[in-house]
mmCIF file of C-alpha atoms in Angstrom:
data_model
loop_
_atom_site.group_PDB
_atom_site.id
_atom_site.type_symbol
_atom_site.label_atom_id
_atom_site.label_comp_id
_atom_site.label_asym_id
_atom_site.label_seq_id
_atom_site.Cartn_x
_atom_site.Cartn_y
_atom_site.Cartn_z
ATOM 1 C CA MET A 1 8.850 -209.358 -135.452
ATOM 2 C CA THR A 2 11.948 -210.359 -133.504
ATOM 3 C CA ALA A 3 15.366 -210.691 -135.135
ATOM 4 C CA CYS A 4 15.088 -214.470 -134.949
ATOM 5 C CA ASP A 5 11.648 -214.398 -136.613
ATOM 6 C CA GLY A 6 13.041 -212.108 -139.311
ATOM 7 C CA ASN A 7 15.960 -214.445 -139.972
ATOM 8 C CA ASP A 8 13.634 -217.449 -140.161
ATOM 9 C CA ALA A 9 11.317 -215.615 -142.556
ATOM 10 C CA ARG A 10 14.241 -214.532 -144.721
ATOM 11 C CA ARG A 11 15.687 -218.039 -144.740
ATOM 12 C CA ASP A 12 12.277 -219.323 -145.810
ATOM 13 C CA TRP A 13 11.768 -216.913 -148.728
ATOM 14 C CA LEU A 14 15.362 -217.397 -149.908
ATOM 15 C CA ALA A 15 14.802 -221.169 -149.964
ATOM 16 C CA VAL A 16 11.626 -220.743 -152.034
ATOM 17 C CA LEU A 17 13.391 -218.384 -154.444
ATOM 18 C CA ALA A 18 16.403 -220.706 -154.808
ATOM 19 C CA ARG A 19 14.149 -223.675 -155.683
ATOM 20 C CA ALA A 20 12.197 -221.659 -158.268
ATOM 21 C CA SER A 21 13.031 -221.864 -161.945
ATOM 22 C CA ARG A 22 14.584 -218.901 -163.697
ATOM 23 C CA GLN A 23 11.501 -218.671 -165.906
ATOM 24 C CA ALA A 24 9.195 -218.405 -162.861
ATOM 25 C CA LEU A 25 11.427 -215.715 -161.343
ATOM 26 C CA GLU A 26 11.491 -213.756 -164.638
ATOM 27 C CA GLN A 27 7.680 -213.885 -164.813
ATOM 28 C CA ALA A 28 7.372 -212.704 -161.221
ATOM 29 C CA ALA A 29 9.876 -209.884 -161.815
ATOM 30 C CA ALA A 30 7.844 -208.704 -164.817
ATOM 31 C CA ARG A 31 4.784 -208.301 -162.539
ATOM 32 C CA VAL A 32 6.639 -206.376 -159.816
ATOM 33 C CA ASP A 33 7.459 -202.681 -159.973
ATOM 34 C CA ALA A 34 11.027 -202.806 -158.655
ATOM 35 C CA PRO A 35 13.299 -199.784 -158.361
ATOM 36 C CA GLU A 36 16.721 -199.940 -159.982
ATOM 37 C CA GLY A 37 19.208 -201.681 -157.730
ATOM 38 C CA GLU A 38 22.920 -201.134 -157.272
ATOM 39 C CA THR A 39 25.103 -204.161 -157.996
ATOM 40 C CA VAL A 40 27.244 -204.780 -154.922
ATOM 41 C CA ARG A 41 28.651 -208.111 -156.070
ATOM 42 C CA ALA A 42 28.276 -209.067 -159.712
ATOM 43 C CA ALA A 43 26.983 -212.590 -160.162
ATOM 44 C CA GLU A 44 29.875 -215.041 -160.094
ATOM 45 C CA CYS A 45 30.117 -218.796 -160.361
ATOM 46 C CA GLY A 46 32.076 -221.041 -158.057
ATOM 47 C CA MET A 47 32.068 -224.489 -156.517
ATOM 48 C CA VAL A 48 30.932 -225.874 -153.182
ATOM 49 C CA MET A 49 31.837 -229.198 -151.611
ATOM 50 C CA LEU A 50 28.859 -231.399 -150.834
ATOM 51 C CA ARG A 51 29.165 -233.459 -147.664
ATOM 52 C CA GLY A 52 27.197 -236.576 -146.838
ATOM 53 C CA ARG A 53 26.661 -238.909 -143.893
ATOM 54 C CA VAL A 54 25.879 -242.609 -144.006
ATOM 55 C CA GLY A 55 22.429 -243.077 -142.535
ATOM 56 C CA GLY A 56 22.269 -239.372 -141.733
ATOM 57 C CA THR A 57 24.215 -239.888 -138.498
ATOM 58 C CA GLY A 58 27.470 -241.551 -139.500
ATOM 59 C CA GLU A 59 30.891 -240.124 -140.178
ATOM 60 C CA GLY A 60 30.856 -237.263 -142.704
ATOM 61 C CA PHE A 61 32.448 -237.722 -146.106
ATOM 62 C CA ASN A 62 33.008 -235.579 -149.202
ATOM 63 C CA LEU A 63 30.338 -236.534 -151.703
ATOM 64 C CA GLY A 64 31.418 -234.263 -154.547
ATOM 65 C CA GLU A 65 31.360 -230.714 -155.829
ATOM 66 C CA ALA A 66 28.523 -228.641 -157.235
ATOM 67 C CA SER A 67 28.460 -225.374 -159.166
ATOM 68 C CA VAL A 68 26.877 -222.444 -157.361
ATOM 69 C CA THR A 69 26.300 -218.836 -158.420
ATOM 70 C CA ARG A 70 26.001 -215.872 -156.070
ATOM 71 C CA GLY A 71 25.326 -212.175 -156.365
ATOM 72 C CA ALA A 72 24.341 -209.182 -154.232
ATOM 73 C CA VAL A 73 22.161 -206.162 -155.005
ATOM 74 C CA ARG A 74 21.387 -203.095 -152.870
ATOM 75 C CA ILE A 75 17.957 -201.505 -153.185
ATOM 76 C CA GLY A 76 17.611 -198.565 -150.837
ATOM 77 C CA ALA A 77 19.062 -199.612 -147.484
ATOM 78 C CA ALA A 78 18.469 -203.342 -148.053
ATOM 79 C CA LEU A 79 21.216 -205.646 -149.253
ATOM 80 C CA GLY A 80 19.787 -208.610 -151.109
ATOM 81 C CA VAL A 81 21.794 -211.758 -151.720
ATOM 82 C CA GLY A 82 21.139 -214.563 -154.136
ATOM 83 C CA TYR A 83 22.600 -218.060 -154.256
ATOM 84 C CA ALA A 84 21.574 -220.682 -156.785
ATOM 85 C CA LEU A 85 22.860 -224.112 -157.693
ATOM 86 C CA GLY A 86 24.259 -224.135 -161.200
ATOM 87 C CA ARG A 87 25.800 -221.422 -163.321
ATOM 88 C CA ASP A 88 22.763 -219.216 -164.013
ATOM 89 C CA ARG A 89 23.939 -215.682 -163.209
ATOM 90 C CA ARG A 90 20.594 -214.074 -164.026
ATOM 91 C CA LYS A 91 18.780 -216.351 -161.569
ATOM 92 C CA ALA A 92 21.180 -215.373 -158.758
ATOM 93 C CA VAL A 93 20.595 -211.673 -159.500
ATOM 94 C CA LEU A 94 16.804 -212.131 -159.536
ATOM 95 C CA ILE A 95 16.963 -213.889 -156.173
ATOM 96 C CA ALA A 96 19.063 -211.023 -154.779
ATOM 97 C CA VAL A 97 16.594 -208.412 -156.085
ATOM 98 C CA PHE A 98 13.612 -210.209 -154.520
ATOM 99 C CA ASP A 99 15.555 -210.653 -151.274
ATOM 100 C CA ALA A 100 16.232 -206.903 -151.108
ATOM 101 C CA LEU A 101 12.618 -206.047 -151.918
ATOM 102 C CA LEU A 102 11.276 -208.492 -149.320
ATOM 103 C CA GLN A 103 13.353 -206.807 -146.613
ATOM 104 C CA ASP A 104 11.265 -203.633 -147.102
ATOM 105 C CA ASP A 105 8.394 -203.817 -144.595
ATOM 106 C CA SER A 106 6.067 -201.826 -146.866
ATOM 107 C CA ARG A 107 6.504 -204.279 -149.764
ATOM 108 C CA ARG A 108 6.842 -207.579 -147.911
ATOM 109 C CA SER A 109 3.203 -208.629 -147.483
ATOM 110 C CA GLY A 110 2.339 -207.934 -151.125
ATOM 111 C CA LEU A 111 5.413 -209.752 -152.414
ATOM 112 C CA MET A 112 4.782 -212.693 -150.121
ATOM 113 C CA ARG A 113 1.214 -212.942 -151.458
ATOM 114 C CA GLU A 114 2.009 -212.315 -155.138
ATOM 115 C CA VAL A 115 5.419 -214.006 -155.530
ATOM 116 C CA ILE A 116 6.530 -216.266 -152.682
ATOM 117 C CA GLU A 117 3.264 -218.064 -151.888
ATOM 118 C CA PRO A 118 2.479 -218.954 -155.552
ATOM 119 C CA LEU A 119 6.050 -220.252 -155.968
ATOM 120 C CA ARG A 120 5.746 -222.244 -152.730
ATOM 121 C CA GLU A 121 2.432 -223.766 -153.861
ATOM 122 C CA GLU A 122 3.880 -224.671 -157.265
ATOM 123 C CA GLN A 123 6.876 -226.336 -155.603
ATOM 124 C CA ALA A 124 4.657 -228.252 -153.153
ATOM 125 C CA ALA A 125 2.431 -229.481 -155.990
ATOM 126 C CA ARG A 126 5.472 -230.587 -157.999
ATOM 127 C CA HIS A 127 6.873 -232.395 -154.937
ATOM 128 C CA GLU A 128 3.519 -234.106 -154.318
ATOM 129 C CA ASN A 129 3.300 -235.257 -157.948
ATOM 130 C CA GLU A 130 6.847 -236.625 -157.858
ATOM 131 C CA SER A 131 6.170 -238.404 -154.556
ATOM 132 C CA ARG A 132 2.966 -239.938 -155.909
ATOM 133 C CA ARG A 133 4.717 -241.040 -159.114
ATOM 134 C CA THR A 134 7.615 -242.675 -157.269
ATOM 135 C CA ALA A 135 5.304 -244.264 -154.670
ATOM 136 C CA SER A 136 3.472 -246.103 -157.463
ATOM 137 C CA SER A 137 6.666 -247.985 -158.310
ATOM 138 C CA ARG A 138 7.659 -248.679 -154.706
ATOM 139 C CA VAL A 139 8.597 -252.232 -153.831
ATOM 140 C CA ASP A 140 8.267 -253.471 -150.254
ATOM 141 C CA PHE A 141 10.667 -256.212 -149.303
ATOM 142 C CA PHE A 142 9.945 -258.417 -146.346
ATOM 143 C CA THR A 143 11.357 -261.590 -144.912
ATOM 144 C CA MET A 144 9.195 -264.523 -144.022
ATOM 145 C CA VAL A 145 10.318 -266.457 -140.983
ATOM 146 C CA ARG A 146 10.014 -270.212 -141.393
ATOM 147 C CA GLY A 147 9.439 -272.488 -138.501
ATOM 148 C CA GLU A 148 12.342 -274.696 -137.546
ATOM 149 C CA ALA A 149 12.057 -278.256 -138.702
#
């Protein structure tokens, strides 16, 4: 695995963990035998500025602020970080613990199979259901062109 592949994989599992609910992360943590970690940065809440663009390509503008919580945990040589929207400190710590554990080559494949993939499948199913539900209420607008009289 190259450094770029490792960064992409880490970015991917962190995204899955950040989208997961705290309850799902707690259930996954209960199934995993994790060693005690050292708190490097206690979970803390802050704000981030959200930026938007008109049409995705236009001039950027400040859309508003959002609460975000971050934390860092060291397990062995791995430093795990966790970021989560909102003010849930426990969720940020759980994300950091899983991030540290997933950096261990000997644990990664099992954790990917037992934790990350089920969370990813749950998120994909939820997204599909929401897309199907919103598509049923979709309205298509069109303009009829009249001939000139």
